[in-house]
Short mmCIF file of N, CA and C and ligand atoms in Angstrom, two decimals:
data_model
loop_
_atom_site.label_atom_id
_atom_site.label_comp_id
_atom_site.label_asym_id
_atom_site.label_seq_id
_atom_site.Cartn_x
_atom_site.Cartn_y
_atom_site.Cartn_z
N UNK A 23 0.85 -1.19 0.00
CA UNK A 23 0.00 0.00 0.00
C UNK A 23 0.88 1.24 0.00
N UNK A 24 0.58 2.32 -0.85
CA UNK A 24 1.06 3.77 -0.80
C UNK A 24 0.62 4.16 0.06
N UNK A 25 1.73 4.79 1.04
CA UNK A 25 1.28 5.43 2.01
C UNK A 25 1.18 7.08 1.75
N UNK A 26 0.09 7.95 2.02
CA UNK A 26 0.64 9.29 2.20
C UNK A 26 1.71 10.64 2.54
N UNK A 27 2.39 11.33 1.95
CA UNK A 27 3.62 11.78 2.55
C UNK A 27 3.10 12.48 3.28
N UNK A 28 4.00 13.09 4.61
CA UNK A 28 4.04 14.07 5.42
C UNK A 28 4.47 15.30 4.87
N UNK A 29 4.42 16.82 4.72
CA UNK A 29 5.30 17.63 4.61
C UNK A 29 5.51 18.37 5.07
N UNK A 30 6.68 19.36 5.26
CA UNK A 30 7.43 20.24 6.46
C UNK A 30 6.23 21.45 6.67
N UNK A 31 6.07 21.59 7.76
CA UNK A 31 4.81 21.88 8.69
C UNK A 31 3.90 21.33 9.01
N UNK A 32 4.40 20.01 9.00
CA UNK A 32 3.06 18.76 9.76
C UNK A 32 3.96 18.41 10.91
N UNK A 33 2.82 18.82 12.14
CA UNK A 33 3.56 18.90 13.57
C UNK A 33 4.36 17.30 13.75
N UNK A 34 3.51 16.01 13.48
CA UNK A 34 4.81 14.88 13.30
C UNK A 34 5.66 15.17 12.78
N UNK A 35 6.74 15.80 12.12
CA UNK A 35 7.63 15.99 11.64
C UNK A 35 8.73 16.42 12.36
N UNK A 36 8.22 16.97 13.62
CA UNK A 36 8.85 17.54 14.63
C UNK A 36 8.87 16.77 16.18
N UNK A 37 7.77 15.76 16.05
CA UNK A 37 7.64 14.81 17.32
C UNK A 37 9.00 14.02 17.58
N UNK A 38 9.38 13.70 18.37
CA UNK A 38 10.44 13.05 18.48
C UNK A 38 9.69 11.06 18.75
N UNK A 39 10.49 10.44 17.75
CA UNK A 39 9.82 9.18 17.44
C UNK A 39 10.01 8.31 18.70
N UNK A 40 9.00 7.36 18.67
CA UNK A 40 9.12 6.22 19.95
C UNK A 40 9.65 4.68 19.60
N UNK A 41 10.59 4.50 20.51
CA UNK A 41 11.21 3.05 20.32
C UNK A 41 10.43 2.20 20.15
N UNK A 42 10.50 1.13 19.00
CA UNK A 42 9.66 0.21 18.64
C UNK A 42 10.55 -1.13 19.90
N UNK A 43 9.11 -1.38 20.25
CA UNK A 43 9.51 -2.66 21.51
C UNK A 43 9.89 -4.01 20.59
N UNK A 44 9.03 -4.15 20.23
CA UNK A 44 8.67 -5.71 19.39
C UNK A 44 8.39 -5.48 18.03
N UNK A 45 8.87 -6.47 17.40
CA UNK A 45 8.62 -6.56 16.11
C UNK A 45 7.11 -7.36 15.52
N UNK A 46 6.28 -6.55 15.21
CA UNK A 46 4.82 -7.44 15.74
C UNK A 46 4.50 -7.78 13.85
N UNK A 47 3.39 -7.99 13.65
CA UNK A 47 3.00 -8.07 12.06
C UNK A 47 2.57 -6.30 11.38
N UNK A 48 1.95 -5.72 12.78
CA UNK A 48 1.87 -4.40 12.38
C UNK A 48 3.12 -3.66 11.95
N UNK A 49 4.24 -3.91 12.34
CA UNK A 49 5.32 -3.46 12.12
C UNK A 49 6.09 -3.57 11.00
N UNK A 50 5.92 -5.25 10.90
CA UNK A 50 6.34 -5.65 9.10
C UNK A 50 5.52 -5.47 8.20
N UNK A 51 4.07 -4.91 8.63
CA UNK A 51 3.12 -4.34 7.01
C UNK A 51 3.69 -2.98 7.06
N UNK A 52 4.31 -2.77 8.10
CA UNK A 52 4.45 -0.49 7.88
C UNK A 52 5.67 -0.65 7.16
N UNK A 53 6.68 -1.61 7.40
CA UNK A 53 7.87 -1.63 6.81
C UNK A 53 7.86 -1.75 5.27
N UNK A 54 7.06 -2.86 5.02
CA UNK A 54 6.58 -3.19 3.62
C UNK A 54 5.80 -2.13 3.02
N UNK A 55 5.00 -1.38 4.04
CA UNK A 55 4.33 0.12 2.98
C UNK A 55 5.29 1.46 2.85
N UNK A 56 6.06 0.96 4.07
CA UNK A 56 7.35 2.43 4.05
C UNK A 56 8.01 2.06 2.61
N UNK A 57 8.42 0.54 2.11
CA UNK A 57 9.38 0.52 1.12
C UNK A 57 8.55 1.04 -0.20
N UNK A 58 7.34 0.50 -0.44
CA UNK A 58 6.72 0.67 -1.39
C UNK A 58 6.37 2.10 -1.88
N UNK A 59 6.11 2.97 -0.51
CA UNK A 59 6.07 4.47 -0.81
C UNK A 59 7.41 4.76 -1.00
N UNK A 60 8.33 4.71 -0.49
CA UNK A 60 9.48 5.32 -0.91
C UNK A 60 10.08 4.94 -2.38
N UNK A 61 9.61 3.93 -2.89
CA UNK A 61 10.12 3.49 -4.27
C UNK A 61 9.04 4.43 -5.14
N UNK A 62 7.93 4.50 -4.62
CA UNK A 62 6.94 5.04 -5.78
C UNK A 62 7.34 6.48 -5.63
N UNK A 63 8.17 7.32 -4.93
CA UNK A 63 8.45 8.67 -4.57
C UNK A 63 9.81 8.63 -5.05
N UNK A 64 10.53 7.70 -5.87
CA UNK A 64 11.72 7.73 -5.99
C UNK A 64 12.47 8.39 -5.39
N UNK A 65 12.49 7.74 -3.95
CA UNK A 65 13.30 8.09 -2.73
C UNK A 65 14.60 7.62 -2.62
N UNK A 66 15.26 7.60 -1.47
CA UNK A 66 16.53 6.65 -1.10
C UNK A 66 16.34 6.54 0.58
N UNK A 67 15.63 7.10 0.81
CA UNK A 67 15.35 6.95 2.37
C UNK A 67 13.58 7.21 2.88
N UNK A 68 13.44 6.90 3.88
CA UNK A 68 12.11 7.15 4.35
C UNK A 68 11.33 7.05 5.79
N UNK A 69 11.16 7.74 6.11
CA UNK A 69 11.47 7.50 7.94
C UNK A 69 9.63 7.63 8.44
N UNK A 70 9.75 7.04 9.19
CA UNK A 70 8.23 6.98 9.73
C UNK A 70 7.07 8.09 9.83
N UNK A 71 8.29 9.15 10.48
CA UNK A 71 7.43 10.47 10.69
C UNK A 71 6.95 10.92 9.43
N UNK A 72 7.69 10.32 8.49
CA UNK A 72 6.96 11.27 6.96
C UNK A 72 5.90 10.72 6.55
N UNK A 73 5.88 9.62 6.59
CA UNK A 73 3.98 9.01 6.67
C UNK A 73 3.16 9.00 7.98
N UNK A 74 3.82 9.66 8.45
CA UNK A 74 2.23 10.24 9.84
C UNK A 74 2.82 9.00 11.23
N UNK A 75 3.62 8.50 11.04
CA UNK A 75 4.29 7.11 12.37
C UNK A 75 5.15 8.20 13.03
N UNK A 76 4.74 8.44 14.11
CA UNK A 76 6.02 8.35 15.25
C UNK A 76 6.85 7.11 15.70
N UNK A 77 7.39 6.12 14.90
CA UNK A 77 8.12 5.46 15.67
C UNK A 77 9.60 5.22 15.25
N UNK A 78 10.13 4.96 15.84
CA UNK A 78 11.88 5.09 15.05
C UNK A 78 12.19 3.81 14.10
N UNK A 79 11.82 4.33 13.22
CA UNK A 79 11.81 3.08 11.83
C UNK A 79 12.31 4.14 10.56
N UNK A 80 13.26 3.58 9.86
CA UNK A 80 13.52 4.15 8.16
C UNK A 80 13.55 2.82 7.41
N UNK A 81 13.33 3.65 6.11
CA UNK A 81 13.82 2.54 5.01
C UNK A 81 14.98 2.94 4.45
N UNK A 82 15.61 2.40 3.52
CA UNK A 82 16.72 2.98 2.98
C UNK A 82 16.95 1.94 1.67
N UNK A 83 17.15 2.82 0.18
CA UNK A 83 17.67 1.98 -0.49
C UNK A 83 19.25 2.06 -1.25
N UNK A 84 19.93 2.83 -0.46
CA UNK A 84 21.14 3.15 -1.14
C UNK A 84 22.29 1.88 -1.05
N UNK A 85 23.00 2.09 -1.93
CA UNK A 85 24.23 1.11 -1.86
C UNK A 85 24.60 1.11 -0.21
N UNK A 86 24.93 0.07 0.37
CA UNK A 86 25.57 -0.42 1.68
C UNK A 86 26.69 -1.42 1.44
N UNK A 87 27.51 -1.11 2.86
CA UNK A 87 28.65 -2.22 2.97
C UNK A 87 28.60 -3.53 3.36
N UNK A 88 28.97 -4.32 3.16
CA UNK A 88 28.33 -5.34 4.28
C UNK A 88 29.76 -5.60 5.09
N UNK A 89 29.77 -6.71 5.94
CA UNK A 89 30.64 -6.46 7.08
C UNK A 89 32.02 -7.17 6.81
N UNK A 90 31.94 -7.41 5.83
CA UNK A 90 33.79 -7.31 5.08
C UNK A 90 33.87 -6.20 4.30
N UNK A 91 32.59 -4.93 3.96
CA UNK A 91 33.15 -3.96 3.55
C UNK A 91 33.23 -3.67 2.21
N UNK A 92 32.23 -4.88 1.69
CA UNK A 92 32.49 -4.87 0.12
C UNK A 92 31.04 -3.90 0.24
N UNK A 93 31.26 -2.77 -0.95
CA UNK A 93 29.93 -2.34 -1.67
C UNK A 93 28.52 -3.40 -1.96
N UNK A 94 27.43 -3.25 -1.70
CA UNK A 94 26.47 -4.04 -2.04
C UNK A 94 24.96 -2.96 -3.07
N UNK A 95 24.91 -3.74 -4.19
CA UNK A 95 23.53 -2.61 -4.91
C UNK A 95 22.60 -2.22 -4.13
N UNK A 96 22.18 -1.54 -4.09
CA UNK A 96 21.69 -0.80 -2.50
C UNK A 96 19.80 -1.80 -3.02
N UNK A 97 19.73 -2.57 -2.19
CA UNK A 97 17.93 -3.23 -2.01
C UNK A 97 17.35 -2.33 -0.88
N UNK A 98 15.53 -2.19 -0.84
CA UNK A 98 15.41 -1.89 0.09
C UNK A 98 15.63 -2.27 1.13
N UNK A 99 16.14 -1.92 2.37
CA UNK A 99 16.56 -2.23 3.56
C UNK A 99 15.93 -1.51 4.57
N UNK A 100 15.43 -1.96 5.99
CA UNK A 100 14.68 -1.86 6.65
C UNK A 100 15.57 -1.30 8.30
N UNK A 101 15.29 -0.75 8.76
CA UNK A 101 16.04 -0.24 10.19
C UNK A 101 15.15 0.30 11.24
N UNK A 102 15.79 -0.55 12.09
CA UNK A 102 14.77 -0.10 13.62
C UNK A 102 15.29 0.18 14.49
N UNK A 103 14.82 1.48 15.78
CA UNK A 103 16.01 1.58 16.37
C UNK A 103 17.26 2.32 16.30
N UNK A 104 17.45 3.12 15.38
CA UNK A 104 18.97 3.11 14.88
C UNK A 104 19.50 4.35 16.16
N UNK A 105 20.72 4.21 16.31
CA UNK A 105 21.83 4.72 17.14
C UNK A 105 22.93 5.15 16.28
N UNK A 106 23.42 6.49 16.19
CA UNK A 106 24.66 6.94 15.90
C UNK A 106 25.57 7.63 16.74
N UNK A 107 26.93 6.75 16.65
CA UNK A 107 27.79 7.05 17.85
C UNK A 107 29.17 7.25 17.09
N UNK A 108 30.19 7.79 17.70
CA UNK A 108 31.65 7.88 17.03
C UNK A 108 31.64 8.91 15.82
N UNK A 109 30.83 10.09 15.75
CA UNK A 109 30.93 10.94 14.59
C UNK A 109 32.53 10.92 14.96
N UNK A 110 32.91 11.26 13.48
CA UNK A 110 34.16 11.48 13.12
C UNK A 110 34.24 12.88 12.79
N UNK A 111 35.46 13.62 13.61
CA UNK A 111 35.81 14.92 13.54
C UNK A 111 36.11 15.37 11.87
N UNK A 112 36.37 14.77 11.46
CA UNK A 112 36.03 15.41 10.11
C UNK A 112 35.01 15.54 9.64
N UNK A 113 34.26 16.38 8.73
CA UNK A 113 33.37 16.62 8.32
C UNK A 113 33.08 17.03 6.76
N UNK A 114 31.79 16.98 6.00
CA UNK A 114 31.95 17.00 4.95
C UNK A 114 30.28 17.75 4.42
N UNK A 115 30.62 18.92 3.67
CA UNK A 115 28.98 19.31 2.92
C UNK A 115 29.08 18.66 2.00
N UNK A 116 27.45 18.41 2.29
CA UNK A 116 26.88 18.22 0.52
C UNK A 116 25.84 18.33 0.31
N UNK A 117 24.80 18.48 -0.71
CA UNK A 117 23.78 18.46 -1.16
C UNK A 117 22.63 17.45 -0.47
N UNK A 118 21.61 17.73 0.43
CA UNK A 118 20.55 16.98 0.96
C UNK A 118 19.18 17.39 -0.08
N UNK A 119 18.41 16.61 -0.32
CA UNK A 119 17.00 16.60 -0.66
C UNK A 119 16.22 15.93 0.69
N UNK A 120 14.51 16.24 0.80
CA UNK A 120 14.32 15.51 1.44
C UNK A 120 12.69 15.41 0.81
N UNK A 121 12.02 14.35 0.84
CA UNK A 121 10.27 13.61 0.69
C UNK A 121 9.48 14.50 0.52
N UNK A 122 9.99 14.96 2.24
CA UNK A 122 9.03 15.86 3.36
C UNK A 122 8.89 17.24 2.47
N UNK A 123 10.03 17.83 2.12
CA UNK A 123 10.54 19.23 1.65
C UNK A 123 10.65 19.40 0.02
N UNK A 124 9.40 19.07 -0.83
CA UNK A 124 9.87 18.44 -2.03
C UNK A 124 10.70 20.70 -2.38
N UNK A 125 11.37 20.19 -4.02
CA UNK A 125 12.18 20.52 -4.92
C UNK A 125 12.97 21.79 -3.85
N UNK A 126 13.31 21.37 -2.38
CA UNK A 126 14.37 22.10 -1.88
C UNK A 126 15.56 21.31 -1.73
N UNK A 127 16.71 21.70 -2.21
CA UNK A 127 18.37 21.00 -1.86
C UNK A 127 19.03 21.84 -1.30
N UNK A 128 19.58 21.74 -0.06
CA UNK A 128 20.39 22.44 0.79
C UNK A 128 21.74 21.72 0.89
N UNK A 129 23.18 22.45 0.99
CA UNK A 129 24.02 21.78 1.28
C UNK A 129 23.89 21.78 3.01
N UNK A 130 24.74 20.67 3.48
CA UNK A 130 24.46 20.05 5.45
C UNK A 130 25.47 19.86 5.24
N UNK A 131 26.19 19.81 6.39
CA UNK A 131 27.53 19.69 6.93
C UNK A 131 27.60 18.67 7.94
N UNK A 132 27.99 17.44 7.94
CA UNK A 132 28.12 16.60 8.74
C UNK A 132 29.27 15.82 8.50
N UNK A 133 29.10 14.74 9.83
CA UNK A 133 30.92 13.61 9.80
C UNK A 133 30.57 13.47 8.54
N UNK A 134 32.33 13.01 8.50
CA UNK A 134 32.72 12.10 7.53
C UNK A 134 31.91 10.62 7.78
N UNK A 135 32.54 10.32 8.90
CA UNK A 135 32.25 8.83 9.14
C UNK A 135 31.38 8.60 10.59
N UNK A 136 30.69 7.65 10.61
CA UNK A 136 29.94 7.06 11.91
C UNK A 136 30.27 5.83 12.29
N UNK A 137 29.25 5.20 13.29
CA UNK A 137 29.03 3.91 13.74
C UNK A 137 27.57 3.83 13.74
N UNK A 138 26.78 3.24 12.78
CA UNK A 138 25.61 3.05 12.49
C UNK A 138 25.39 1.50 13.20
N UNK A 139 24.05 1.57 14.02
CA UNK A 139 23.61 0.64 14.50
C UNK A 139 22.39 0.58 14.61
N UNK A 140 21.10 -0.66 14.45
CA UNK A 140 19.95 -0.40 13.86
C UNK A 140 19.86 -2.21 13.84
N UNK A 141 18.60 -2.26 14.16
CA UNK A 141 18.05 -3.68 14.33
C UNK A 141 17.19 -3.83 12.97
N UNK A 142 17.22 -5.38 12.36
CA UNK A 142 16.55 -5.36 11.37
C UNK A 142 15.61 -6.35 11.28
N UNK A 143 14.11 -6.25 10.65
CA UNK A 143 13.00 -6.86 10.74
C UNK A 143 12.95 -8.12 11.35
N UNK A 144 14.48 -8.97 11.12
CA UNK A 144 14.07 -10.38 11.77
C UNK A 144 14.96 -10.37 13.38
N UNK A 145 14.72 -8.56 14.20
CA UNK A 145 15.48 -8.82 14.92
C UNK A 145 16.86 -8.87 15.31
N UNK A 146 17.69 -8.92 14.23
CA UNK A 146 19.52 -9.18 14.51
C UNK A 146 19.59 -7.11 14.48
N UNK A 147 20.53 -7.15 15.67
CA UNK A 147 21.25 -5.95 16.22
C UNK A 147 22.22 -5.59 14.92
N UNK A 148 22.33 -4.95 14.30
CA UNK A 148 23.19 -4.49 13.06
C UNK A 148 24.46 -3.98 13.29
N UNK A 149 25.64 -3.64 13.77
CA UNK A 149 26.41 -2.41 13.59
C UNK A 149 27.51 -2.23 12.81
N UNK A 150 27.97 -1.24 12.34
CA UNK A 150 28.54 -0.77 11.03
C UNK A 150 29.26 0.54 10.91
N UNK A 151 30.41 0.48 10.29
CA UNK A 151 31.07 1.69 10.47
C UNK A 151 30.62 2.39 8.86
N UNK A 152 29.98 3.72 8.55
CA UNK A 152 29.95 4.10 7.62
C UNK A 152 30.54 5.45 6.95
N UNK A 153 30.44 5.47 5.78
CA UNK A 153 31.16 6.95 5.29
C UNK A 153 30.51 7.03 4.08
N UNK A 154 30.60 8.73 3.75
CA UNK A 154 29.99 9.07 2.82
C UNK A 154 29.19 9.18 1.94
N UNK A 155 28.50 9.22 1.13
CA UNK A 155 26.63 9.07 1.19
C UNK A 155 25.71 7.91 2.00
N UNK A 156 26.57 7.09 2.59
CA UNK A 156 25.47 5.83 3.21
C UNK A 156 25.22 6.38 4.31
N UNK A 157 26.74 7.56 5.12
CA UNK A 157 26.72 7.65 6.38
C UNK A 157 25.53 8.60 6.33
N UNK A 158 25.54 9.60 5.01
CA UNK A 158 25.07 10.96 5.05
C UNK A 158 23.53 10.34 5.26
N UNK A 159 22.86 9.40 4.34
CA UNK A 159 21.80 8.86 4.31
C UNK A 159 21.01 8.68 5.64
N UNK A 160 21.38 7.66 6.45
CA UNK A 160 21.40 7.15 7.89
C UNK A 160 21.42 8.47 8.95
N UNK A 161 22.05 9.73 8.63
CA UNK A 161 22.19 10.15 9.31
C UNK A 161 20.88 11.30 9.28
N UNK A 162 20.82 11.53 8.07
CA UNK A 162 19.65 12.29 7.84
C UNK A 162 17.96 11.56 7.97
N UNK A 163 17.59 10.38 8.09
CA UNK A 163 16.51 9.49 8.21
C UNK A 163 16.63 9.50 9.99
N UNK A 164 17.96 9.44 10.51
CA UNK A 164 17.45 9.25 11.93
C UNK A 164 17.48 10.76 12.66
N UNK A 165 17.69 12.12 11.77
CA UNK A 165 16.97 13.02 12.03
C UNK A 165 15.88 13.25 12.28
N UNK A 166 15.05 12.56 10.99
CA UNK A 166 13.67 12.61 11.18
C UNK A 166 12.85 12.08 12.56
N UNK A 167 13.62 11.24 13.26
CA UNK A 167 13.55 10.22 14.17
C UNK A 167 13.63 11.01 15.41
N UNK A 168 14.52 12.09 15.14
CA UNK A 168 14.68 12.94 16.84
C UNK A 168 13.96 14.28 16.60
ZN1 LIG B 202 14.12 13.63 4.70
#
């Protein structure tokens, strides 16, 4: 199902999201409608609050590493939970779009690199060191989140 977007001046947008306890069936149909709206919006990310959910959930379809580090074609991928820790003192602008904010691009200034961590639909605790558009990605979806 397409879900409806949120856009910037819809007070969820500004709620700060709630930890998902359990992974219930309600949770894996929102996940499955988060991916489907974000593909039909030709997105790369998609966070709860932008379809009207307060809860700390994104989608994401950009290229990722996996944990030897090789590049992977970015599938939709699902995240719950997520935690970012270890910003790296370097930092880097670039160009953000966002769902919520259609045909505005701002350059943002953030790390280089993180420690992305984020539980995924079947449960397994994720963590991951990232850089440069994956970090930028992750980092901007769990904005939406705080
Ligand atoms: Zn956004």
């Amino acid at each position: 199902m397409n879900l409806s977007l949120r856009y910037y001046g819809d007070p969820v947008l500004r709620k700060k999201a709630q930890p998902i306890e359990k992974i219930t069936d309600e949770i894996r149909q929102l996940a499955h409608d988060m991916v489907e709206t974000m593909i039909e919006s030709n997105g790369i990310g998609l966070a709860a609050p932008q379809i009207g959910v307060a809860l700390r959930i994104f989608v994401s379809n950009v290229d990722y590493e996996d944990e030897e580090g090789e590049v992977c074609l970015g599938e939709p991928k699902v995240y719950i939970n997520p935690e970012i820790t270890q910003p790296s003192e370097a930092t880097v602008e670039r160009n953000e779009a966002c769902l919520s904010i259609p045909e505005l691009v701002v350059p943002v200034l953030r790390p280089l690199t993180i420690i992305f961590e984020a539980t995924d639909l079947a449960g397994k605790r994720l963590s991951q060191k990232c850089s440069e558009f994956l970090a930028l990605c992750f980092m901007h979806e769990t904005d939406h989140l705080n």
